[in-house]
Short mmCIF file of N, CA and C in Angstrom, two decimals:
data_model
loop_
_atom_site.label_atom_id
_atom_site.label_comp_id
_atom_site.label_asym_id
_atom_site.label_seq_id
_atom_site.Cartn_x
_atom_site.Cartn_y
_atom_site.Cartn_z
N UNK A 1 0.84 -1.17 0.00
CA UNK A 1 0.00 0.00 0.00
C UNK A 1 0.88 1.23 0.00
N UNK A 2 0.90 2.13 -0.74
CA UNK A 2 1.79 3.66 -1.14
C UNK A 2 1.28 4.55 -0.25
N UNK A 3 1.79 5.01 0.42
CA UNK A 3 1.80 6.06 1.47
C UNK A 3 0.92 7.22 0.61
N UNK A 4 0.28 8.07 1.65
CA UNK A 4 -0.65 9.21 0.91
C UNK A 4 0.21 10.16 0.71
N UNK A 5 0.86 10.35 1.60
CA UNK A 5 2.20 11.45 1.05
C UNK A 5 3.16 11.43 0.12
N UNK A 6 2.70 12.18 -1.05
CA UNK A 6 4.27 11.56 -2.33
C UNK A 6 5.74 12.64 -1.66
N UNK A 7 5.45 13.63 -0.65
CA UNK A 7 6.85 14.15 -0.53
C UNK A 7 7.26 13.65 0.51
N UNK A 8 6.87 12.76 1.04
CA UNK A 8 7.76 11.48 2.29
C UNK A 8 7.98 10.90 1.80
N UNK A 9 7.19 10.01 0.05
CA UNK A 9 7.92 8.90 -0.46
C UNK A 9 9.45 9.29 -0.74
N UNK A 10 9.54 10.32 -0.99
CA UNK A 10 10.63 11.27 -1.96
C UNK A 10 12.10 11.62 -1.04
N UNK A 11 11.50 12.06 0.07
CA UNK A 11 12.38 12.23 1.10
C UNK A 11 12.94 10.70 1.90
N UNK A 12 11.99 9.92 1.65
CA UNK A 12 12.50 8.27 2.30
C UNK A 12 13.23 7.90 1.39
N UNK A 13 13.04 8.02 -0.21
CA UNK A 13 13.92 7.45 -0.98
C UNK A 13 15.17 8.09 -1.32
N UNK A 14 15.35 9.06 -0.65
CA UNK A 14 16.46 9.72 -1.20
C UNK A 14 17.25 9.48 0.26
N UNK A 15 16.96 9.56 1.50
CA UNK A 15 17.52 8.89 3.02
C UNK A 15 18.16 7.58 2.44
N UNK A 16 17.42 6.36 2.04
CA UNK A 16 17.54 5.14 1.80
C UNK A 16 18.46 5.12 0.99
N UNK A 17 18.54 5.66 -0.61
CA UNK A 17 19.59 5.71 -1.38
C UNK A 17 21.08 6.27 -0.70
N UNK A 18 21.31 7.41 0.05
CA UNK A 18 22.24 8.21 0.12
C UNK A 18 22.99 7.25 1.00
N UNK A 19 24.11 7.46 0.50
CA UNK A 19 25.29 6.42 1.09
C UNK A 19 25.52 7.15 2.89
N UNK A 20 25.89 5.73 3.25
CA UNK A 20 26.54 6.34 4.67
C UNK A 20 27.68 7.10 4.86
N UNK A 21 27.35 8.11 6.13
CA UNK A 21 28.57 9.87 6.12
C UNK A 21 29.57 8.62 6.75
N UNK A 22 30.43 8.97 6.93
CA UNK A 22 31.36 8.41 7.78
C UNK A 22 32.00 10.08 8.51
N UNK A 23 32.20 9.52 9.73
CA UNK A 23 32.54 10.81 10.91
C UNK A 23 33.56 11.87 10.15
N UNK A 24 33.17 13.01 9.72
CA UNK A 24 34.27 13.54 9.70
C UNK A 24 35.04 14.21 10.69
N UNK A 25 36.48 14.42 9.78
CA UNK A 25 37.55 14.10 10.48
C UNK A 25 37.39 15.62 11.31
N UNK A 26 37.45 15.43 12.96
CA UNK A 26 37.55 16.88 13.78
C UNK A 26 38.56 17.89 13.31
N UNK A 27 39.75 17.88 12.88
CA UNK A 27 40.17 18.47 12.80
C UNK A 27 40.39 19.85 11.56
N UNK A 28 39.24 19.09 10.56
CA UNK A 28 39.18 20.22 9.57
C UNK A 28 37.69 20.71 10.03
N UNK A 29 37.14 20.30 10.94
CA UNK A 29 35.88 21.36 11.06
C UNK A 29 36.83 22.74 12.35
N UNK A 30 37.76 21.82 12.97
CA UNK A 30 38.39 22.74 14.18
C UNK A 30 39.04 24.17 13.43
N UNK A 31 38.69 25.19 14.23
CA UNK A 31 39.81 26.28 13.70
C UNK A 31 41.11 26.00 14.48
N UNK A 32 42.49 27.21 14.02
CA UNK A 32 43.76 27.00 14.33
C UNK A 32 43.38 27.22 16.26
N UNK A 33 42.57 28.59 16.76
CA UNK A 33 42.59 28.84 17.88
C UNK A 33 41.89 27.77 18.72
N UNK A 34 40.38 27.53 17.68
CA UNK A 34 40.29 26.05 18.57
C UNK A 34 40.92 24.76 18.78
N UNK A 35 41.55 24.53 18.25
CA UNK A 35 42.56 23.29 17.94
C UNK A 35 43.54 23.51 19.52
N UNK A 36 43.96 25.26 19.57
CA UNK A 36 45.14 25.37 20.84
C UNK A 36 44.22 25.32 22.19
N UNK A 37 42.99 25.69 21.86
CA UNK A 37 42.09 25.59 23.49
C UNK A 37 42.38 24.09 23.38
N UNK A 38 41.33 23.59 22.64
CA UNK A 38 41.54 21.80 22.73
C UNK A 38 43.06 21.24 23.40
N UNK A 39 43.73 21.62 22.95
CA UNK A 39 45.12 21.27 23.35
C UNK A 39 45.73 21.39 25.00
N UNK A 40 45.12 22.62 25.02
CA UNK A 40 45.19 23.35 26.08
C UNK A 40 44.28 22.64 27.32
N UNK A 41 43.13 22.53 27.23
CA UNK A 41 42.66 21.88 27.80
C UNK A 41 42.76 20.54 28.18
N UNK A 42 43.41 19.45 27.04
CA UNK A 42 43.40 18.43 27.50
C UNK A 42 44.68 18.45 28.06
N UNK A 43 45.97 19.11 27.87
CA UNK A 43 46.72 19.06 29.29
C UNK A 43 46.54 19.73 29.91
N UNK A 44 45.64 20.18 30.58
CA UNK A 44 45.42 20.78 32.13
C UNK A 44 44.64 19.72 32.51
N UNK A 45 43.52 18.98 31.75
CA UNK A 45 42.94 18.11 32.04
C UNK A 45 43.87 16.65 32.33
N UNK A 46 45.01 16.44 31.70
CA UNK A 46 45.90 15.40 32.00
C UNK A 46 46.80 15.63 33.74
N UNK A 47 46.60 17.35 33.84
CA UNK A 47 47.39 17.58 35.35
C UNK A 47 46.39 17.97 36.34
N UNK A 48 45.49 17.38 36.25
CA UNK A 48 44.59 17.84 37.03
C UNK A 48 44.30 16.67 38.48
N UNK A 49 44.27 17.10 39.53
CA UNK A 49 44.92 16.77 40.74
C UNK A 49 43.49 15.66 40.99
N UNK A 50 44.10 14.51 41.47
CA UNK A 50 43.08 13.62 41.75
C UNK A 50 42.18 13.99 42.88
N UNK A 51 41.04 12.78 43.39
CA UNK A 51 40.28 13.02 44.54
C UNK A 51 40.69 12.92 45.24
N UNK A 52 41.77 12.01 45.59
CA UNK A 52 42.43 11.95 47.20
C UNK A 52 42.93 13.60 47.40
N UNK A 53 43.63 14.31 46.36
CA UNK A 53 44.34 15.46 46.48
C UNK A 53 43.45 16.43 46.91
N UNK A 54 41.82 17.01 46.69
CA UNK A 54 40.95 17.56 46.60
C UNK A 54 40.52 17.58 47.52
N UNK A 55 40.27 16.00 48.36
CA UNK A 55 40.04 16.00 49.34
C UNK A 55 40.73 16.53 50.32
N UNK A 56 42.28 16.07 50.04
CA UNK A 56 42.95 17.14 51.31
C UNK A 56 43.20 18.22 51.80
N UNK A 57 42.96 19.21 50.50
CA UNK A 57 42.73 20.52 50.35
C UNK A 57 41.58 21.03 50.38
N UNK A 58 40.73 20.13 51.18
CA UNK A 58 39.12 20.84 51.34
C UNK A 58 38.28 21.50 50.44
N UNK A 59 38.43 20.87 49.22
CA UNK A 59 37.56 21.27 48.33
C UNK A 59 36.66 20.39 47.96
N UNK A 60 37.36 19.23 48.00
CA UNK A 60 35.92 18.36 47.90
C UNK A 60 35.38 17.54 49.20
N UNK A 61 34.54 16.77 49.87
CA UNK A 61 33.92 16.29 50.46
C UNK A 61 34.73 15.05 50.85
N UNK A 62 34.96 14.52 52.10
CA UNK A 62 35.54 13.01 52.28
C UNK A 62 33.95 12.40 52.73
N UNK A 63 33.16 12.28 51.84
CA UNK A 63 32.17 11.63 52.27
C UNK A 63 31.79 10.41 50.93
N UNK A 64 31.20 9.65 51.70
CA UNK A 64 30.98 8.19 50.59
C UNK A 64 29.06 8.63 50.43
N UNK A 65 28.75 9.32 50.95
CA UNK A 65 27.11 9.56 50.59
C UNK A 65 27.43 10.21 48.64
N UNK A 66 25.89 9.76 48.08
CA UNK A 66 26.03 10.49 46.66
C UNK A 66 25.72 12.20 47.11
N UNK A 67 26.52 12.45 45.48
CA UNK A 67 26.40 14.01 45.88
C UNK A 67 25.46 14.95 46.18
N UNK A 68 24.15 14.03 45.80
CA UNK A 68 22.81 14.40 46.37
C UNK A 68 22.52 14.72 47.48
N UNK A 69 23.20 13.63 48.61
CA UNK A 69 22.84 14.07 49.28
C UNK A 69 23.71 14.68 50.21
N UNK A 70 25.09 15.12 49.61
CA UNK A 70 26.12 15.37 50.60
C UNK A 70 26.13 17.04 51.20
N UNK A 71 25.26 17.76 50.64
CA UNK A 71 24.51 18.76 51.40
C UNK A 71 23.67 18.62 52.54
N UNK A 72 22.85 17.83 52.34
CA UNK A 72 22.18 17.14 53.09
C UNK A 72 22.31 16.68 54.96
N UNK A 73 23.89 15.91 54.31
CA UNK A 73 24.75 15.38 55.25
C UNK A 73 25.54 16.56 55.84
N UNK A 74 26.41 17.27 55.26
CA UNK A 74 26.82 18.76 55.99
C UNK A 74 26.03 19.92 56.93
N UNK A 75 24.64 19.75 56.52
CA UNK A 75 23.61 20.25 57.16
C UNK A 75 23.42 20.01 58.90
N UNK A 76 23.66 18.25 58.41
CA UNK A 76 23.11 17.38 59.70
C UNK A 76 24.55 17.61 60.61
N UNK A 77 25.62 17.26 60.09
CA UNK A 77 26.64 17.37 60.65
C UNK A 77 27.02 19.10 61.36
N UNK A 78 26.72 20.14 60.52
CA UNK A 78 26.84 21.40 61.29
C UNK A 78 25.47 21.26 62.68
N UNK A 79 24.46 20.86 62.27
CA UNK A 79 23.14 21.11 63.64
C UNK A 79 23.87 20.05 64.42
N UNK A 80 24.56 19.22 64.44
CA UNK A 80 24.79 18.31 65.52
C UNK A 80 26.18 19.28 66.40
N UNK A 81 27.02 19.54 65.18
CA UNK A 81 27.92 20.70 66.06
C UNK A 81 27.67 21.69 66.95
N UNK A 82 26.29 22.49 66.48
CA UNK A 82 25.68 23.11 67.33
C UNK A 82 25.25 22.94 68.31
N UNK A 83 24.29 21.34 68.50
CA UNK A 83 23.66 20.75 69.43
C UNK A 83 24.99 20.89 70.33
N UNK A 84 25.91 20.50 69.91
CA UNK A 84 26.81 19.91 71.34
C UNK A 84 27.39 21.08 71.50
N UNK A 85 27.79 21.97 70.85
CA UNK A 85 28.57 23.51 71.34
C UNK A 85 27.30 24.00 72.63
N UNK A 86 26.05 24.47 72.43
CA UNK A 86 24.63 24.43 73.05
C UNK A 86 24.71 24.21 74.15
N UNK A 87 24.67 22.47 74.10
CA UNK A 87 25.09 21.58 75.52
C UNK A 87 25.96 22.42 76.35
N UNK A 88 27.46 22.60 75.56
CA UNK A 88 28.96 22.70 75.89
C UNK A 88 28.32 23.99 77.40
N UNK A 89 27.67 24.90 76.61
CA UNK A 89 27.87 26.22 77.21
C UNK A 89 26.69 26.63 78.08
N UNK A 90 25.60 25.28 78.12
CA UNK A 90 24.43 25.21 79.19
C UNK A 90 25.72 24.52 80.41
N UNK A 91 26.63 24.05 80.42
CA UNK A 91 27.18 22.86 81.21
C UNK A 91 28.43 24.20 81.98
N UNK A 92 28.56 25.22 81.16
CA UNK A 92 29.42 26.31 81.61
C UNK A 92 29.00 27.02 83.06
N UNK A 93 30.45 26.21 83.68
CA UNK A 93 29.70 27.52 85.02
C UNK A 93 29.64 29.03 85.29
N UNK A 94 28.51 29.69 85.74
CA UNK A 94 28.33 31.18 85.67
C UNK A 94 29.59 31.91 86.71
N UNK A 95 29.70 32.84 86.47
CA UNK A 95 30.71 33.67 86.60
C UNK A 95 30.91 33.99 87.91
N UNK A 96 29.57 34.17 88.73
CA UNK A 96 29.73 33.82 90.45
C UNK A 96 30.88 32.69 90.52
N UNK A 97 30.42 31.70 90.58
CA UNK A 97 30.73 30.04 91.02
C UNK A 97 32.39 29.78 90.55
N UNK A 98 32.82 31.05 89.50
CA UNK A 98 34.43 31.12 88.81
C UNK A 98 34.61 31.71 90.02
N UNK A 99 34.36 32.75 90.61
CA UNK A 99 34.68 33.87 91.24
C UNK A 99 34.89 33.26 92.63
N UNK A 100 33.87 32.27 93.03
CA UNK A 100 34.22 31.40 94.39
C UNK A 100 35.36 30.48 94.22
N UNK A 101 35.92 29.89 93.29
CA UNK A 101 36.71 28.88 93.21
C UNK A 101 37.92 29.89 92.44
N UNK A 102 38.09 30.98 92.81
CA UNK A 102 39.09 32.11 92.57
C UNK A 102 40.05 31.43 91.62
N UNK A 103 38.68 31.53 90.10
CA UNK A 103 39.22 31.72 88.66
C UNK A 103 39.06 33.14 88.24
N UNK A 104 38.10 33.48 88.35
CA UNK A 104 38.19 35.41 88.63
C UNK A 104 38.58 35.83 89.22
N UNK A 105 38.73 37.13 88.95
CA UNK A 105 38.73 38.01 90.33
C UNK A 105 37.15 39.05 90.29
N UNK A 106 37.28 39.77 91.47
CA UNK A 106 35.73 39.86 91.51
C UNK A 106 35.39 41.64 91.48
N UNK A 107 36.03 41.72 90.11
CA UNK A 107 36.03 43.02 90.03
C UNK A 107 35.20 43.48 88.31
N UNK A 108 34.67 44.94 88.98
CA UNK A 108 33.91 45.53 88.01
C UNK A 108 34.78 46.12 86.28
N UNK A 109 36.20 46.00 86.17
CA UNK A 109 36.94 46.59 85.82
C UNK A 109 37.06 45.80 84.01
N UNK A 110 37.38 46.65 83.37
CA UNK A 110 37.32 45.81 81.99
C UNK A 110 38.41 45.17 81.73
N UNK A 111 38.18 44.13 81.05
CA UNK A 111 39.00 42.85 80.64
C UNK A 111 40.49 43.39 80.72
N UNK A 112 40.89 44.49 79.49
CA UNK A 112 41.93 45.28 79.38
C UNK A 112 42.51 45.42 80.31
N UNK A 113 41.66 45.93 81.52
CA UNK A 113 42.16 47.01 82.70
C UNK A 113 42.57 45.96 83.75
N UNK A 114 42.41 44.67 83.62
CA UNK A 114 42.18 43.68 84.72
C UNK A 114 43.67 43.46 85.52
N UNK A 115 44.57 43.48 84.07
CA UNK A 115 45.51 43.12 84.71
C UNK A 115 46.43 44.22 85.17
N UNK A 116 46.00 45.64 84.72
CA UNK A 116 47.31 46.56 85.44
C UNK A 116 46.09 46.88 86.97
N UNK A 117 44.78 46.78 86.87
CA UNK A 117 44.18 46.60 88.57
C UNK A 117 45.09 45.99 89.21
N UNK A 118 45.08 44.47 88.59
CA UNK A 118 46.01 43.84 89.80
C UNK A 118 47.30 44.04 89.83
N UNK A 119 48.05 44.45 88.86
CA UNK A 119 49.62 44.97 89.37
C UNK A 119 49.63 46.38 90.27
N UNK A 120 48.55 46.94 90.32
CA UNK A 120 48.49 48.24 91.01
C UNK A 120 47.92 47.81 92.52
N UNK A 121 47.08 46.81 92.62
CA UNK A 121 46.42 46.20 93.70
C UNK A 121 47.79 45.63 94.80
N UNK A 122 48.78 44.91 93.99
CA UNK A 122 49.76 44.51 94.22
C UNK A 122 51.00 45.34 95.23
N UNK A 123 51.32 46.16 94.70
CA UNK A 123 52.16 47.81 94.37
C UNK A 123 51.26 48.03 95.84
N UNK A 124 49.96 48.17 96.14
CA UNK A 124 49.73 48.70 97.28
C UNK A 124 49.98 48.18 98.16
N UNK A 125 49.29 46.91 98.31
CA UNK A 125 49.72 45.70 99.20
C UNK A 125 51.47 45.93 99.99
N UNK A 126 52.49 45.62 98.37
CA UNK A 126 53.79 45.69 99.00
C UNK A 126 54.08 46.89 100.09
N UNK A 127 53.47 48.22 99.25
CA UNK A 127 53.89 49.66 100.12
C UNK A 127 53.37 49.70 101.89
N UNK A 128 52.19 49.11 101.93
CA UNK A 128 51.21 49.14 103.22
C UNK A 128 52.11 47.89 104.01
N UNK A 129 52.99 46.79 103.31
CA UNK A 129 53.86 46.02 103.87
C UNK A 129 54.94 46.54 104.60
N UNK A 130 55.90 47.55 103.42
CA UNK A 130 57.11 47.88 104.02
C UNK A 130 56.86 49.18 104.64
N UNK A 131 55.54 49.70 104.71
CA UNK A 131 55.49 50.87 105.97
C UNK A 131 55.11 50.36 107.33
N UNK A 132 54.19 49.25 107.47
CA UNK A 132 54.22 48.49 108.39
C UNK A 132 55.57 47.76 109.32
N UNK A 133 56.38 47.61 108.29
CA UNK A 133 58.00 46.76 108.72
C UNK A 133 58.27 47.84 109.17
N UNK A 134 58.50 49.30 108.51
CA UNK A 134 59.36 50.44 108.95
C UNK A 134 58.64 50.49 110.47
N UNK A 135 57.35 50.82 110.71
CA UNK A 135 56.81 51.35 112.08
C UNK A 135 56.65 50.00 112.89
N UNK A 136 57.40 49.05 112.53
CA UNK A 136 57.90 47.89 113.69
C UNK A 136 58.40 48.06 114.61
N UNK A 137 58.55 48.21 116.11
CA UNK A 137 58.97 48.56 117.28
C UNK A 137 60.66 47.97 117.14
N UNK A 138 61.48 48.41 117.40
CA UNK A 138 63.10 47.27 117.45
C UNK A 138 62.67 46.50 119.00
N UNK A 139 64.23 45.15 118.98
CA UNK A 139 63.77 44.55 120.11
C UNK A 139 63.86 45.37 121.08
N UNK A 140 64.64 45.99 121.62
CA UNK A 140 65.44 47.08 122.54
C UNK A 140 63.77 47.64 123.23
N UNK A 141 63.07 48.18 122.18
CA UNK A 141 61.65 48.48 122.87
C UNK A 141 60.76 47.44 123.47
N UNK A 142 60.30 46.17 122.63
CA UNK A 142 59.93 45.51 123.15
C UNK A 142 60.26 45.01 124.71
N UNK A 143 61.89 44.70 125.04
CA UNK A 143 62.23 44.52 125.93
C UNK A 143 61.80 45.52 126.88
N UNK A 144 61.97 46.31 126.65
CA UNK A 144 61.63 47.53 127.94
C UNK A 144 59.83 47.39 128.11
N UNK A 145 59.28 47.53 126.97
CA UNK A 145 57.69 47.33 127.32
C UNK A 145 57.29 46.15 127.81
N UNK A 146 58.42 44.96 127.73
CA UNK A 146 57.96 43.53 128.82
C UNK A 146 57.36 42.54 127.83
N UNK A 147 57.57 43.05 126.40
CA UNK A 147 57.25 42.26 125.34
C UNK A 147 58.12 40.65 125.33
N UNK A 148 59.38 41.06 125.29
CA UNK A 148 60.45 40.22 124.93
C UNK A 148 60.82 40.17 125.92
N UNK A 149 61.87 38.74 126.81
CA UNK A 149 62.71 38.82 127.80
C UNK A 149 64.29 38.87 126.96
N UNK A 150 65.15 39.56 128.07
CA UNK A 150 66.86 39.49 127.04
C UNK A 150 67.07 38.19 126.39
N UNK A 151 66.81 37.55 126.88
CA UNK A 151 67.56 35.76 126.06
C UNK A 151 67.05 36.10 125.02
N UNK A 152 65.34 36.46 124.68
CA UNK A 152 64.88 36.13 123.50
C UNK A 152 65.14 37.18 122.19
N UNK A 153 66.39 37.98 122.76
CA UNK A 153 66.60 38.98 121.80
C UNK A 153 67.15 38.11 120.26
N UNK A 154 66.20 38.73 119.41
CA UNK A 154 66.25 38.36 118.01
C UNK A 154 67.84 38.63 117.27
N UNK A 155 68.89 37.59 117.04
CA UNK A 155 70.23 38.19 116.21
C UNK A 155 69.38 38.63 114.51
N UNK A 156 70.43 39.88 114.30
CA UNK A 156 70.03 40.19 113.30
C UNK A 156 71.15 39.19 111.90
#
């Protein structure tokens, strides 16, 4: 039975007749500049750093999940980091309870300032020390006020 269409017969018989293309050859459809990308590319593509390498340089993923879902998985893995950082700093003792077990000190003074407070805190301490030593009675007084007896005179 002949097809109703005579310009499909026409176009099938001329498909059917026409000999087979065979591939032509890439390099005369390539221009000179495409020919040097091509070139170009396939050695960068020949030095191009494997997965183990990628991986170590944190660019790609050390995960065996598909890449589908390895967003997925980074997601879960950052909220679990969180969860336990969360935990970490509910479990932190408040700043009283440092201050009793004299990890602080228990002053209003800013972070900066903390530590020349206490070298100045210090500085007083020593001075209120060696004015105290200076207005020390010698033995010689003691003895006379009935403090000390002679035997127990202190050698210097």
């Amino acid at each position: 039975m002949a097809s109703a269409n005579p310009l499909k017969n026409i176009v099938t018989s001329i498909v059917d007749d026409a000999p087979p293309q065979d591939k032509a050859d890439e390099s005369a459809l390539l221009s000179p500049a495409d020919e040097e990308a091509k070139a170009k590319l396939e050695k960068q593509l020949a030095h191009r750093p494997d997965r183990s390498e990628l991986v170590e340089k944190n660019i790609l993923k050390n995960s065996n999940a598909a890449p589908a879902l390895q967003a997925a998985q980074a997601n879960l893995e950052r909220a679990r980091l969180e969860d336990k950082l969360d935990h970490a700093l509910q479990q932190r003792p408040d700043r009283s309870e440092l201050v009793d077990k004299n990890i602080l000190k228990n002053t209003n003074a800013a972070p900066a300032l903390q530590a020349v407070q206490a070298n100045l805190e210090r500085a007083r301490l020593e001075d209120k020390l060696d004015h105290a030593l200076q207005q020390r009675p010698n033995p010689e007084e003691l003895i006379r006020e009935g403090i000390l007896q002679n035997d127990e005179t202190p050698s210097a």
